[in-house]
PDB file of C-alpha atoms in Angstrom:
ATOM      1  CA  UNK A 130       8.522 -14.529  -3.467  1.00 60.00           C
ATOM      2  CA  UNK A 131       9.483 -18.353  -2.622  1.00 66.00           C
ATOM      3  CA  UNK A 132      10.905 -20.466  -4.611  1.00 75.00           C
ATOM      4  CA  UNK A 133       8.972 -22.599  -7.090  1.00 74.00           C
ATOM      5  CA  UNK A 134       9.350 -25.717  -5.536  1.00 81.00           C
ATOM      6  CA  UNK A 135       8.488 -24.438  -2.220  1.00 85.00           C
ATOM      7  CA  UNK A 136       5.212 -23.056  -3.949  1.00 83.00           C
ATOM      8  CA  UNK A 137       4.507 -26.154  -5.793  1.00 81.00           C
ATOM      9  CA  UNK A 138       4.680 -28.528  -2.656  1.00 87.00           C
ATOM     10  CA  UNK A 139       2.932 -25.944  -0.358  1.00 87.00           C
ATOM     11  CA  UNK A 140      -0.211 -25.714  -2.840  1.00 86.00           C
ATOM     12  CA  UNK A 141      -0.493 -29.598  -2.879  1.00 91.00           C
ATOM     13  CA  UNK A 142      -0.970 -29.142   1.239  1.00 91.00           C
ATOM     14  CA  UNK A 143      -4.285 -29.247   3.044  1.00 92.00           C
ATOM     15  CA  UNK A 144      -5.565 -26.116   3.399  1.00 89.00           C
ATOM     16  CA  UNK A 145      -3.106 -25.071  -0.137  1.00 89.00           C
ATOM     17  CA  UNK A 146      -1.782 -21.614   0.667  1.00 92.00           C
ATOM     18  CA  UNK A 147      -4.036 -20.462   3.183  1.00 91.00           C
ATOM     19  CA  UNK A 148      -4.034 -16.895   3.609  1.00 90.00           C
ATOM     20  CA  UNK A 149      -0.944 -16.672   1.908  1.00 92.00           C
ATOM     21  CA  UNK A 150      -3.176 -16.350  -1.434  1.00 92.00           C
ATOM     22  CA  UNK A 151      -3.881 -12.364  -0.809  1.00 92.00           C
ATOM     23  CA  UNK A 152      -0.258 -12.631  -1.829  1.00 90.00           C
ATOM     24  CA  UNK A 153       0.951 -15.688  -3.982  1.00 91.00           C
ATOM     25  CA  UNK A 154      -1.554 -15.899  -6.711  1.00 93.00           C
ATOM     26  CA  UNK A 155      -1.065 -12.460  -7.628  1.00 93.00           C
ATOM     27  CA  UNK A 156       2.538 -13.057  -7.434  1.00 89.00           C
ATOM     28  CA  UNK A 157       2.523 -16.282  -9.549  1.00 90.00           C
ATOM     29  CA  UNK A 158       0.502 -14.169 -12.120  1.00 92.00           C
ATOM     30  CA  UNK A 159       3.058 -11.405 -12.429  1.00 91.00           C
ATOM     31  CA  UNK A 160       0.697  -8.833 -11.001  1.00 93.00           C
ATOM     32  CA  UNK A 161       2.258  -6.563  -8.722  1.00 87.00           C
ATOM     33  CA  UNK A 162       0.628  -5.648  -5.409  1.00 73.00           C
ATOM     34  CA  UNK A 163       0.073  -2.454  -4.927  1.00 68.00           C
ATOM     35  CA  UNK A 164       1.685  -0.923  -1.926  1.00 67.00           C
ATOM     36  CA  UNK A 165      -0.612   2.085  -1.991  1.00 60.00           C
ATOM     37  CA  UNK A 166      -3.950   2.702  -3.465  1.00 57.00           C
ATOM     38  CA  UNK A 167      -2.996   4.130  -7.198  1.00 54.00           C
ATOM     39  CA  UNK A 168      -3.770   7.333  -8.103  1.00 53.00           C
ATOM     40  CA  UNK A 169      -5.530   6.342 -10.749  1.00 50.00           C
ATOM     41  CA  UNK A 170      -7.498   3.347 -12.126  1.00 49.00           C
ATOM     42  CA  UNK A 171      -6.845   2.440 -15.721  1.00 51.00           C
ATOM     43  CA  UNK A 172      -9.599   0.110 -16.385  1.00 49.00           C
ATOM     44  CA  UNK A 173     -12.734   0.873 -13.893  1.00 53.00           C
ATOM     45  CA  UNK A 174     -14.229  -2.527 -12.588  1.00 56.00           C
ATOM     46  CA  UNK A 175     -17.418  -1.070 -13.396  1.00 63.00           C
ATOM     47  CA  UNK A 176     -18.372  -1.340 -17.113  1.00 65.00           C
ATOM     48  CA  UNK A 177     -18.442   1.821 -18.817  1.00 63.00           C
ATOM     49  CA  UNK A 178     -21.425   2.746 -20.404  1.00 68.00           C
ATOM     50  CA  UNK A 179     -19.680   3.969 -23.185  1.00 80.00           C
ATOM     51  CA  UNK A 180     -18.295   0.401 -24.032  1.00 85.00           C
ATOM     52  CA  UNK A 181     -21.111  -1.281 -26.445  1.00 92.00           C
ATOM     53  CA  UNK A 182     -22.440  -4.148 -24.621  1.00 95.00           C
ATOM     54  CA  UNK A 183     -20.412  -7.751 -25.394  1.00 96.00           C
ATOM     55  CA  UNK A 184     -22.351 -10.146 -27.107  1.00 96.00           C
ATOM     56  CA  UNK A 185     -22.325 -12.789 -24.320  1.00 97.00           C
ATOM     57  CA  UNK A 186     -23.410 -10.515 -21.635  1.00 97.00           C
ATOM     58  CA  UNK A 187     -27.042 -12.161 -21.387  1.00 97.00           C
ATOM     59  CA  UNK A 188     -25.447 -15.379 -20.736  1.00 97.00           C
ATOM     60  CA  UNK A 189     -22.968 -13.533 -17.797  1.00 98.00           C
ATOM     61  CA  UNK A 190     -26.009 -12.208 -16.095  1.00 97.00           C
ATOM     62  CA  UNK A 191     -27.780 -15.540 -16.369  1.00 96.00           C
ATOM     63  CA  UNK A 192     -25.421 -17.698 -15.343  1.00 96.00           C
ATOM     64  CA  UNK A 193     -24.616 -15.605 -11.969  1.00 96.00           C
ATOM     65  CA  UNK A 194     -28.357 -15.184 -11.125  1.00 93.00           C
ATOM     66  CA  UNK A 195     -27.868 -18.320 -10.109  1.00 92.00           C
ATOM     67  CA  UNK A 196     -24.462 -17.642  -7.870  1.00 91.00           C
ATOM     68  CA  UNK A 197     -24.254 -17.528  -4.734  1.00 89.00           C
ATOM     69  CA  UNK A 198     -27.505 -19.305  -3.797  1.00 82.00           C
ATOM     70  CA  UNK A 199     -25.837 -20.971  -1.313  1.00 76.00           C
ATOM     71  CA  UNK A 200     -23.033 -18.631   0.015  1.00 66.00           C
ATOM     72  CA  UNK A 201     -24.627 -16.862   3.171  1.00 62.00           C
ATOM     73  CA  UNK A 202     -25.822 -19.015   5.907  1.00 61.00           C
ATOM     74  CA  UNK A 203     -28.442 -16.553   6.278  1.00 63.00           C
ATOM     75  CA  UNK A 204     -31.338 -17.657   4.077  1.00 57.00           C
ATOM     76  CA  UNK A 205     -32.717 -14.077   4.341  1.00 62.00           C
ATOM     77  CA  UNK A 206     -29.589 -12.288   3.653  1.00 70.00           C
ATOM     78  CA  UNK A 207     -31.335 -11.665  -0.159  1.00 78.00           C
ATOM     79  CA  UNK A 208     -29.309  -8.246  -0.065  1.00 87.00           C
ATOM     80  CA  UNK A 209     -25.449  -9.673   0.391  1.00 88.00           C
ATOM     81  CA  UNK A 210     -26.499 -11.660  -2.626  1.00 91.00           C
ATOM     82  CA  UNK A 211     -27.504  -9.092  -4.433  1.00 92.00           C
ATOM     83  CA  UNK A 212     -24.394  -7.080  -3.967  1.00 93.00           C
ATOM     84  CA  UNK A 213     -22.222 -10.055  -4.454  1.00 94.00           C
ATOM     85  CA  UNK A 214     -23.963 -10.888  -7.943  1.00 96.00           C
ATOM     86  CA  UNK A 215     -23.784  -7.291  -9.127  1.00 96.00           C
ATOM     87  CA  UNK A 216     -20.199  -6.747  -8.039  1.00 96.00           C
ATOM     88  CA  UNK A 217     -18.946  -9.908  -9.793  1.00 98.00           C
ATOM     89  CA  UNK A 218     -21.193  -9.282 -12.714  1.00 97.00           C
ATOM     90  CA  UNK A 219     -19.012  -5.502 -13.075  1.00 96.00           C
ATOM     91  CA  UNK A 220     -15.806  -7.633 -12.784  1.00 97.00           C
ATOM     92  CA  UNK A 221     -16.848 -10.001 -15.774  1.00 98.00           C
ATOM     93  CA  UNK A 222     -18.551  -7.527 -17.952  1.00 97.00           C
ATOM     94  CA  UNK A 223     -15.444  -5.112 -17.479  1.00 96.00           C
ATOM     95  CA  UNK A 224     -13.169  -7.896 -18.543  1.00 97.00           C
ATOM     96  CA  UNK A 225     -15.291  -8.612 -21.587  1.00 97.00           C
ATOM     97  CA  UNK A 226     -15.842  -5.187 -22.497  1.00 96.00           C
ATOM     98  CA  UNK A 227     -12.084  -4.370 -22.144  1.00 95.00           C
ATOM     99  CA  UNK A 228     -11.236  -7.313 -24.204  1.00 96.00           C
ATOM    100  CA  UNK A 229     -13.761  -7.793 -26.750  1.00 96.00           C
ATOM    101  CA  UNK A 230     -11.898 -10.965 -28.624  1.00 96.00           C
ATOM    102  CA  UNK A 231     -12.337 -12.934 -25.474  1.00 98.00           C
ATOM    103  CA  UNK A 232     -15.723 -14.785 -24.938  1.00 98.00           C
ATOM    104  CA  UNK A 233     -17.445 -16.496 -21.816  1.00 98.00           C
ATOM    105  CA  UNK A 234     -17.338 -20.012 -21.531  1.00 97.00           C
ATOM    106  CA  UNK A 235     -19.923 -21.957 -18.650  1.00 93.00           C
ATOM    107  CA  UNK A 236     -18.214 -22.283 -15.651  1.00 94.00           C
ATOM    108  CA  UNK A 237     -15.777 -18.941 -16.764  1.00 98.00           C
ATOM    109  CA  UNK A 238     -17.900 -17.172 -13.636  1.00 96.00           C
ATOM    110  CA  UNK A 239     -17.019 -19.755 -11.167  1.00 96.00           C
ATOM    111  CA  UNK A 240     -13.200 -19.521 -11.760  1.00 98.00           C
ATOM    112  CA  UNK A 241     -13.930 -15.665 -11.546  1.00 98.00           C
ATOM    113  CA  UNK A 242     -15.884 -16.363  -7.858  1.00 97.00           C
ATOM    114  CA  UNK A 243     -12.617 -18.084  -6.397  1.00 96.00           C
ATOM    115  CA  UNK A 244     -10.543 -14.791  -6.993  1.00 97.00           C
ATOM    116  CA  UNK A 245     -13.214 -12.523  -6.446  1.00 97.00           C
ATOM    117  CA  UNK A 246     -14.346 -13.680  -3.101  1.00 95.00           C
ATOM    118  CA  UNK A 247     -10.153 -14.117  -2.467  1.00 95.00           C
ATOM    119  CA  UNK A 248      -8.461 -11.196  -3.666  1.00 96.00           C
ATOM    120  CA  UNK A 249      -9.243  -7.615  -2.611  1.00 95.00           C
ATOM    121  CA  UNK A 250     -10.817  -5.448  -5.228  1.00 95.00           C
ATOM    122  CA  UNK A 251      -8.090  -3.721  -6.820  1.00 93.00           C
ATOM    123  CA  UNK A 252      -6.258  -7.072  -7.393  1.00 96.00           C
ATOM    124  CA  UNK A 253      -9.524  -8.480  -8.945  1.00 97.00           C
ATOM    125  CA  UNK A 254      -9.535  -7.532 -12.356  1.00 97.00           C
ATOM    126  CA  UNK A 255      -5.544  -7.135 -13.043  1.00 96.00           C
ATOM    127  CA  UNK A 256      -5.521 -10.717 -11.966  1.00 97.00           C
ATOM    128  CA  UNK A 257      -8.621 -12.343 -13.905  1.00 98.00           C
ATOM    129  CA  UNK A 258      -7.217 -10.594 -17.008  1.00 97.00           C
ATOM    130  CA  UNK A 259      -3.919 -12.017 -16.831  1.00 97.00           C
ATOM    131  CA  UNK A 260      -5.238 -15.485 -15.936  1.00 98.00           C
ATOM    132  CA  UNK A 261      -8.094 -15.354 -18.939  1.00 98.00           C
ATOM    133  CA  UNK A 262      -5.346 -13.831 -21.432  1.00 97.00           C
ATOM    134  CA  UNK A 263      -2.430 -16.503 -19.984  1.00 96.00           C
ATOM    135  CA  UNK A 264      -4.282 -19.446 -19.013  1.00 96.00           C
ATOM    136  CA  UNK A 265      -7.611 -19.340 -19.730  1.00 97.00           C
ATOM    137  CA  UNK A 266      -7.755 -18.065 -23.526  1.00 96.00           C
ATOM    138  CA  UNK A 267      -7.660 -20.961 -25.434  1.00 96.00           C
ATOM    139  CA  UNK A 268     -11.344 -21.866 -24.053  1.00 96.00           C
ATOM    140  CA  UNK A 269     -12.713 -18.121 -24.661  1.00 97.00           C
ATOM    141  CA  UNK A 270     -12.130 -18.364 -28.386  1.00 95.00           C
ATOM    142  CA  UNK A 271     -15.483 -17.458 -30.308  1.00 90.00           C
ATOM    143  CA  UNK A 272     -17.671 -20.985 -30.551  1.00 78.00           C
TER     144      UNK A 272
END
């Protein structure tokens, strides 16, 4: 990986670290990259259905009804929305599930929409449970 500095200057740029980000935000999380697909998965990004449900999972689900209203530029396109809602609904709940002291906070799911539309799917959850236990903790304390 670069050196700090390099990093810090480079995501003050236009454009921040580009396509670079596949890479460096894993990286600057302390998440390795896989260099093959593991043999296993430890935590599924589906939720189990043997997990009870977390308490603030009605306010997940209602919050990203609303997301991606705007993504496609295809106004009829009612079916990438749907997939994109339910995926990144799996990705919260799993996180929630998996880590039952942590609660959702508004605007948790839009922080969660940058790496999920970013990151490739078995980076996704390694990397929004470091950042929620890391950085983002102190805000998903029970209210």
């Amino acid at each position: 990986m670069a050196h700090p500095d390099r990093l810090a200057t480079q995501s003050l740029l236009p454009g921040g670290f580009g396509k670079e980000r596949t890479c460096v935000w894993p990286a600057l999380l302390g998440v390795c990259i896989p260099s093959e697909p593991p043999l296993y998965v430890e935590v599924s990004p589906e939720p189990s259905t043997n997990d009870p449900p977390h308490p603030d999972e009605r306010q997940v689900r209602l919050d990203i009804d609303q997301s991606f209203v705007m993504y496609s530029a295809d106004d009829n396109d009612d079916s990438r929305r749907t997939v994109l809602q339910t995926s990144l609904h799996s990705l919260i709940v799993s996180l929630l599930r998996k880590r039952r002291k942590l609660y959702y906070f508004q605007g948790y799911h839009g922080i969660v929409t940058v790496v999920f539309l970013t990151l490739p799917p078995e980076l996704q959850l390694p990397c929004i449970e470091k950042l929620s236990l890391h950085r983002l903790r102190d805000s998903m304390g029970p209210t």
